[in-house]
CSV table of C-alpha atoms and ligand atoms in Angstrom, one decimal:
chain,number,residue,atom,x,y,z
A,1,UNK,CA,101.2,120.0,97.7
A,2,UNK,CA,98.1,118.5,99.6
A,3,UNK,CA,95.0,118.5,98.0
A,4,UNK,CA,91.4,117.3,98.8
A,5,UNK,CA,90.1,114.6,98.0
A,6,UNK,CA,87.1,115.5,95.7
A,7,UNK,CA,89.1,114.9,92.7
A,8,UNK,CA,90.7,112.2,93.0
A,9,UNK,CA,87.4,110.1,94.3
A,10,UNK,CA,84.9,111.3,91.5
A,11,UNK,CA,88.3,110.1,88.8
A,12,UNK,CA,88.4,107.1,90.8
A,13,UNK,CA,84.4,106.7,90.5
A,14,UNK,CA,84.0,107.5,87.2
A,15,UNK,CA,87.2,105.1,86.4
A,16,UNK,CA,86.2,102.1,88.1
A,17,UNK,CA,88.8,102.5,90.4
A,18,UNK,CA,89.3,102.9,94.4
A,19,UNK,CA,91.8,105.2,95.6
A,20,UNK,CA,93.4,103.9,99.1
A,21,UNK,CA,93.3,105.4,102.6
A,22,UNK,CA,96.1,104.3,104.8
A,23,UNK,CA,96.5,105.1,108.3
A,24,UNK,CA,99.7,106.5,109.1
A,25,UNK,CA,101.4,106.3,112.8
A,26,UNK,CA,105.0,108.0,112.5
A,27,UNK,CA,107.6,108.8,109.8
A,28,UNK,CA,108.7,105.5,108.4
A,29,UNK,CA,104.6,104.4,108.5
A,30,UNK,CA,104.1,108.5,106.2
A,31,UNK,CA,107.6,107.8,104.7
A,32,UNK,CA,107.0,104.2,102.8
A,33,UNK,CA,103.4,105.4,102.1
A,34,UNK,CA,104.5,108.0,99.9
A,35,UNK,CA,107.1,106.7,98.5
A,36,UNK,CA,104.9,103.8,97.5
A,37,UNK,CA,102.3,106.1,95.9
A,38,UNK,CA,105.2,107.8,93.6
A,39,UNK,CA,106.4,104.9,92.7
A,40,UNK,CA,102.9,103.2,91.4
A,41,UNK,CA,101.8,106.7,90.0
A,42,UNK,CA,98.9,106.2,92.5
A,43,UNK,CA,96.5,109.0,93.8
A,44,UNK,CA,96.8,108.3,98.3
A,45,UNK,CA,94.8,109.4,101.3
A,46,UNK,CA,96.9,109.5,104.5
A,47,UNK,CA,94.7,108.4,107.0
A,48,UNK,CA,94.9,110.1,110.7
A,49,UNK,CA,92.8,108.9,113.6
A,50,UNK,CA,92.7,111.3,116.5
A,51,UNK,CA,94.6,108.7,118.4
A,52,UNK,CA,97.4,108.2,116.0
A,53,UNK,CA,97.3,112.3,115.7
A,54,UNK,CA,97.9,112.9,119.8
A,55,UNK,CA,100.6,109.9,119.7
A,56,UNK,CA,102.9,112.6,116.7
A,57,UNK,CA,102.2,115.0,119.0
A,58,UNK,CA,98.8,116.7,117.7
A,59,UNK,CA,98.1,117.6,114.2
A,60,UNK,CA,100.0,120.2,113.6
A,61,UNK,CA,102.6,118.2,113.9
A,62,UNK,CA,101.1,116.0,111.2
A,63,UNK,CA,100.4,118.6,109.0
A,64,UNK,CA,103.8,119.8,108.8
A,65,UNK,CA,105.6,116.6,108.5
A,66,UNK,CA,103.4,115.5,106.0
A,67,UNK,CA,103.5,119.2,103.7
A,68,UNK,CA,107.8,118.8,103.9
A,69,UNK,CA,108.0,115.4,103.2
A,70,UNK,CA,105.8,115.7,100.2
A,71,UNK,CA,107.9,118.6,99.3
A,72,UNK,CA,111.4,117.2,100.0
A,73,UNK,CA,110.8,113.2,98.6
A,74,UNK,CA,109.4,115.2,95.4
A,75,UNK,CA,106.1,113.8,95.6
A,76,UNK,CA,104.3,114.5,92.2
A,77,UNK,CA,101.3,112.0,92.9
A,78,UNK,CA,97.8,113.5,94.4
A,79,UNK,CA,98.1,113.3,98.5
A,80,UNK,CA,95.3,113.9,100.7
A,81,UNK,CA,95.7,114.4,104.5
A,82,UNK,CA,92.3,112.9,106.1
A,83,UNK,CA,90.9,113.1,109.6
A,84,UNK,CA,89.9,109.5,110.1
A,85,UNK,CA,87.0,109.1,112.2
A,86,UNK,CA,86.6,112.6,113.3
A,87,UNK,CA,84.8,114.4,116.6
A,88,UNK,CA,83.3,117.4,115.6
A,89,UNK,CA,86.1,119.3,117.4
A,90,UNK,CA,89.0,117.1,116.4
A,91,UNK,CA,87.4,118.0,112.7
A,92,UNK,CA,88.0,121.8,113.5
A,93,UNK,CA,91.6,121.5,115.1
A,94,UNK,CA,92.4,119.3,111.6
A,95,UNK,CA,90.7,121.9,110.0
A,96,UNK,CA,92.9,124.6,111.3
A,97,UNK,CA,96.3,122.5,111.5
A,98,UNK,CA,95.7,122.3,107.2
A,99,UNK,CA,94.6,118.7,106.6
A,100,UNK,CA,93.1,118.4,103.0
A,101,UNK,CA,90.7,116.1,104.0
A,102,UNK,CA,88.4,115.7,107.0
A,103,UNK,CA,85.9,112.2,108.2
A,104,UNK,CA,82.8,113.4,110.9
A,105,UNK,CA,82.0,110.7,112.5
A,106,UNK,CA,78.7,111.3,113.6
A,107,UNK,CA,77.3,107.7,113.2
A,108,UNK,CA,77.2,107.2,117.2
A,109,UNK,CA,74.7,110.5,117.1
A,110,UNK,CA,70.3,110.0,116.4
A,111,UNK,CA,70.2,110.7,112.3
A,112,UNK,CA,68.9,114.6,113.2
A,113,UNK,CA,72.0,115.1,115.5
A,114,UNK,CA,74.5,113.8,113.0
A,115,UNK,CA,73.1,115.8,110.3
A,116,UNK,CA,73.2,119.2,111.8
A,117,UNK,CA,76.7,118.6,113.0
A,118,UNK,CA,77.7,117.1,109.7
A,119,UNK,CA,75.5,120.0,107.6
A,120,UNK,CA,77.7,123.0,109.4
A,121,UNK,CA,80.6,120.9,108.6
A,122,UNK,CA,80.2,121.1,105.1
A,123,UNK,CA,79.4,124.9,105.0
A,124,UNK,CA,83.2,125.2,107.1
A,125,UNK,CA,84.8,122.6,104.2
A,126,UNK,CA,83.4,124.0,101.1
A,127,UNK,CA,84.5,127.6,102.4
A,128,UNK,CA,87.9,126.0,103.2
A,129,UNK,CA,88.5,124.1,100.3
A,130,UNK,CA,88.7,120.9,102.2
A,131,UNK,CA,86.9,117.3,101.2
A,132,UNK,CA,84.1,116.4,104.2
A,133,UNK,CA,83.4,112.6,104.5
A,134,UNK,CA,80.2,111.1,107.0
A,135,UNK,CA,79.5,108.0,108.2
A,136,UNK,CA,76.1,106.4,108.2
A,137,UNK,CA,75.3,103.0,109.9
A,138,UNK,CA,78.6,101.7,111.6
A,139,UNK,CA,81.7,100.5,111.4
A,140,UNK,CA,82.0,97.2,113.5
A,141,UNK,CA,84.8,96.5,116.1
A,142,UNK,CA,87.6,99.3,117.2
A,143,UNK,CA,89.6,101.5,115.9
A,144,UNK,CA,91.4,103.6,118.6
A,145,UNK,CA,89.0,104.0,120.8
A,146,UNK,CA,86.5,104.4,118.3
A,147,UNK,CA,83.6,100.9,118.8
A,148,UNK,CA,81.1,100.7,116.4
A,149,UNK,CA,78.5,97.8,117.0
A,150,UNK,CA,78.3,97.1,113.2
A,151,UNK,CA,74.9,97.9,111.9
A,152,UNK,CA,74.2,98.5,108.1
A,153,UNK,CA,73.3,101.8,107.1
A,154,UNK,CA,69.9,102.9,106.6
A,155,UNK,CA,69.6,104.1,103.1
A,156,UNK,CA,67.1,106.7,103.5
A,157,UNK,CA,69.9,108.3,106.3
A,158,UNK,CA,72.6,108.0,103.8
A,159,UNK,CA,70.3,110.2,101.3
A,160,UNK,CA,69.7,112.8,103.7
A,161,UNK,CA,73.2,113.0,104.7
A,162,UNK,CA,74.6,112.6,100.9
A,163,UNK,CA,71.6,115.7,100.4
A,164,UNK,CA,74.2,118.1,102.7
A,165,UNK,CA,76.6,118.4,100.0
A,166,UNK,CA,79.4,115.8,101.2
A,167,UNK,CA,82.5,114.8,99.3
A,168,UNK,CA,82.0,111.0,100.2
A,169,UNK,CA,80.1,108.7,102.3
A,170,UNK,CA,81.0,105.6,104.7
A,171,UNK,CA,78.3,103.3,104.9
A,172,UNK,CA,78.5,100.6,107.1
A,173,UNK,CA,77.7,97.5,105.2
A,174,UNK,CA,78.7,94.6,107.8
A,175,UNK,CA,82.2,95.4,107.5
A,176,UNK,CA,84.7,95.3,110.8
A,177,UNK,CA,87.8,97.2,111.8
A,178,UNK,CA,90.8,95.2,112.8
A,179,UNK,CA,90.8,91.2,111.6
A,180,UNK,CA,87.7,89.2,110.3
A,181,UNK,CA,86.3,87.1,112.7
A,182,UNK,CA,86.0,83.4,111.3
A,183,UNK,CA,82.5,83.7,111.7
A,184,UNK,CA,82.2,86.9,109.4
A,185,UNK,CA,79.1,87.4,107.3
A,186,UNK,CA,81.0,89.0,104.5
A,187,UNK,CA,80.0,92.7,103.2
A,188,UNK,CA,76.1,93.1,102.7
A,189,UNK,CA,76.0,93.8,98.5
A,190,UNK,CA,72.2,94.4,99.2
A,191,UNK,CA,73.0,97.5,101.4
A,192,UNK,CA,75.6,98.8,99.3
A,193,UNK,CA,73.3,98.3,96.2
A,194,UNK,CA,70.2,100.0,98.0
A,195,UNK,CA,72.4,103.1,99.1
A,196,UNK,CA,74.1,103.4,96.0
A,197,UNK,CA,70.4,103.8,94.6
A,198,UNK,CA,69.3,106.2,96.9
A,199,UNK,CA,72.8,108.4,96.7
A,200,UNK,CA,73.4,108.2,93.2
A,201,UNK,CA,76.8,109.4,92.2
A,202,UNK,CA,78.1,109.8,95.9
A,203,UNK,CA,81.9,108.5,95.6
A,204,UNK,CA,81.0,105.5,98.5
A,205,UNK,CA,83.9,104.7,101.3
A,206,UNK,CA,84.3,101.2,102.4
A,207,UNK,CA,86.2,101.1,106.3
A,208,UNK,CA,87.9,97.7,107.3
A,209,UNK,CA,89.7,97.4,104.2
A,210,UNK,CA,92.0,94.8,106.0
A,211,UNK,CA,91.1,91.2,104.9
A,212,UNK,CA,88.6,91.8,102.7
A,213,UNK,CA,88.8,89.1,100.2
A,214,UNK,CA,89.7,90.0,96.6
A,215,UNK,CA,86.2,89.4,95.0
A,216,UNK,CA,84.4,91.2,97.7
A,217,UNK,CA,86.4,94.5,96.9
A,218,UNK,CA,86.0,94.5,93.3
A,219,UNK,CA,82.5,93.8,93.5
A,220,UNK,CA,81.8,96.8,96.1
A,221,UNK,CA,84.0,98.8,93.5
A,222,UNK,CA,81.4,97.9,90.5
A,223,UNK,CA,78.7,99.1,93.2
A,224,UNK,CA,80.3,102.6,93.7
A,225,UNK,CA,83.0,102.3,96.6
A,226,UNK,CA,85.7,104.7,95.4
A,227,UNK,CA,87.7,104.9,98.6
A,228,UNK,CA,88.7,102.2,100.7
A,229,UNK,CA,90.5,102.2,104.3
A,230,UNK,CA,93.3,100.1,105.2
A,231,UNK,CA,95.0,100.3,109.0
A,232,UNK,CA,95.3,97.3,110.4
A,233,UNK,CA,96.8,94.9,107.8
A,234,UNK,CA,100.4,97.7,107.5
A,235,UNK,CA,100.7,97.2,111.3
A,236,UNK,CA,100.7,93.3,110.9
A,237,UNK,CA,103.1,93.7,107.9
A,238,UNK,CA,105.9,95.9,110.3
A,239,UNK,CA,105.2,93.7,113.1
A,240,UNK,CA,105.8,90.5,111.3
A,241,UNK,CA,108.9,92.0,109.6
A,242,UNK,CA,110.9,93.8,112.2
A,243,UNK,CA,109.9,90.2,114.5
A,244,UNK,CA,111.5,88.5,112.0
A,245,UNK,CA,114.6,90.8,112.3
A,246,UNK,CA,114.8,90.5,115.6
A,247,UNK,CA,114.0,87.2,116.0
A,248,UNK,CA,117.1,86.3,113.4
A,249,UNK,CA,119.3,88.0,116.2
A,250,UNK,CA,120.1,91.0,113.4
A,251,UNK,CA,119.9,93.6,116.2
A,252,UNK,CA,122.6,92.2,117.8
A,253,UNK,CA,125.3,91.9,114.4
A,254,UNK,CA,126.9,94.6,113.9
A,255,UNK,CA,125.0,98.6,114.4
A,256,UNK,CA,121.7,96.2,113.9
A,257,UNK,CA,120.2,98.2,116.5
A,258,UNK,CA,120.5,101.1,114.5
A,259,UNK,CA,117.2,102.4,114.1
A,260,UNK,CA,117.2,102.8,110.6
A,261,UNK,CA,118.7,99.7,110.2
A,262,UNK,CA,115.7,97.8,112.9
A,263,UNK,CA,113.0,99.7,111.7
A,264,UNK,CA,113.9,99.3,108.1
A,265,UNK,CA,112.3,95.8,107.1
A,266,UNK,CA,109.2,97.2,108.8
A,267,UNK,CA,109.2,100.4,106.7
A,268,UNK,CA,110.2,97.9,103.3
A,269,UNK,CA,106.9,95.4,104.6
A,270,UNK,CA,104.5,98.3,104.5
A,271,UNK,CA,105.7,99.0,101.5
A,272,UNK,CA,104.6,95.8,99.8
A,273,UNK,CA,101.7,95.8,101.4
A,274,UNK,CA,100.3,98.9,99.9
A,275,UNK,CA,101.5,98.5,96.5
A,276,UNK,CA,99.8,94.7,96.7
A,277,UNK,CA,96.5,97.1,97.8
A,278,UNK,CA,97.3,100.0,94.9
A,279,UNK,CA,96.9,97.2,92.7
A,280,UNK,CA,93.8,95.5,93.9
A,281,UNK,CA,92.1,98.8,94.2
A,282,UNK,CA,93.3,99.2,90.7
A,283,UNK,CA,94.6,103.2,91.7
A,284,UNK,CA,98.0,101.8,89.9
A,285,UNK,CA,98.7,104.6,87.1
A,286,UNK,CA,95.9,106.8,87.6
A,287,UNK,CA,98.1,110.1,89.4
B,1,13P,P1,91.4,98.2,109.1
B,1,13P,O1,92.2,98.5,110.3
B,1,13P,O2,90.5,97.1,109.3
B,1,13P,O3,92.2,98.1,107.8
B,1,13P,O4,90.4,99.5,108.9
B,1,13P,C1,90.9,100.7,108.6
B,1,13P,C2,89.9,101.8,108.6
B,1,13P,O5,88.7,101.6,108.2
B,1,13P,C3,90.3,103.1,109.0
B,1,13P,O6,89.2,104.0,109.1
């Protein structure tokens, strides 16, 4: 069963804990996810951008993949299906295909705009049952089409969209989709620190969860982040793995060009990588 992700953020807050969001692309990318999550007792968002929705053929799709998989691995762990980065009308289509869990992205909107949007949002969710997360500030680089020029949230704008009655909040805090430049500030404690202040108990989401160094997460997890985003570094892990497949000729021994057999170091690679992320976000156990 799919559930939202209210629960599972305000345990993770209260514990000292983040719960992951990983983007998901296709079967194996939903298929290793889960099985990872089972297997580490682990509470998981599945993460859906609009792109990665139209490329599985529209969200229905998603939905209904997701639902029977869950059902026939005999997935016992808490699963959330999340809108990532969310238009107002991809949020309704999710909404109606029966994701758990929906993102508004109104960050690229003036602060009024994205809180009227994101205010009749919330009324839709809580009727619904569904989690609503908002973003505040922005996320920097590109995420399917999605650019965000980086700026750190205003405070005062997270508090008047925490006010609406959302389930969590991205702030952007100086953090980057996609790979760290080498030039990186790092995250910006201060604005994390100065939002917690001003939204109090407000499970927090941090976006760009890809190299992140390990200090930097658990201190913005000791400042409120309950939730944090990962996309980028599972791609690298499949890519590396099935190059390395290919590259030791294993497509060409035997039925290596099976697809189960060439996709399967991919699948086994994301794997790894999300358990090594379950346990830094320390979500290991807590299902
Ligand atoms: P990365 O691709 O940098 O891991 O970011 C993922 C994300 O924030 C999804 O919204």
């Amino acid at each position: 069963m799919l559930v939202s992700a209210k629960e599972m953020l305000e345990k993770a807050r209260d514990g000292h804990y983040a719960v992951g969001q990983f983007n998901i692309n296709n079967l194996e990318w939903t298929k290793s996810i889960l099985l990872t999550s089972e297997e580490l007792k682990s509470p998981v968002i599945l993460g859906v951008s609009e792109g990665a929705g139209k490329y599985m053929t529209g969200f229905k799709t998603v939905a209904a993949m997701v639902r029977a998989m869950v059902e026939e691995l005999g997935i016992t762990v808490p699963v959330a299906l999340h809108l990532d980065h969310g238009s107002y009308e991809g949020c309704l289509k999710c909404i109606e295909a029966g994701f758990s869990s929906i993102m508004f992205d109104g960050s690229h909107y003036p602060i009024a705009e994205n809180v009227e949007k994101t205010r009749e949002l919330v009324a839709i969710c809580k009727e619904k049952g569904l989690s609503l997360e908002a973003e505040v500030g922005s996320i920097g680089g590109e995420e399917d089409g999605v650019v965000g020029a980086g700026e750190c949230a205003d405070p005062d704008e997270c508090k008047a969209i925490a006010d609406l009655g959302v389930d969590m909040l991205a702030a952007g805090i100086g953090n980057i989709h996609g790979k760290y430049p080498a030039n990186w500030a790092g995250l910006s404690f201060e604005t994390l620190a100065a939002v917690k202040e001003k939204v109090g108990g407000m499970p927090l989401v941090l976006h760009g969860g890809t190299g992140i160094p390990e200090e930097m997460i658990k201190k913005a997890i000791d400042l409120g982040v309950a939730k944090i985003n990962v996309n980028t570094e599972c791609q690298l892990s499949f890519a590396a793995a099935t190059r390395a497949y290919i590259e030791a000729g294993k497509d060409l021994e035997g039925k290596g060009f099976d697809p189960r057999k060439l996709l399967a170091p991919g699948a086994a690679a994301i794997q790894e990588t999300v358990k090594e992320k379950m346990e830094l976000f320390g979500s290991v156990g807590k299902a």
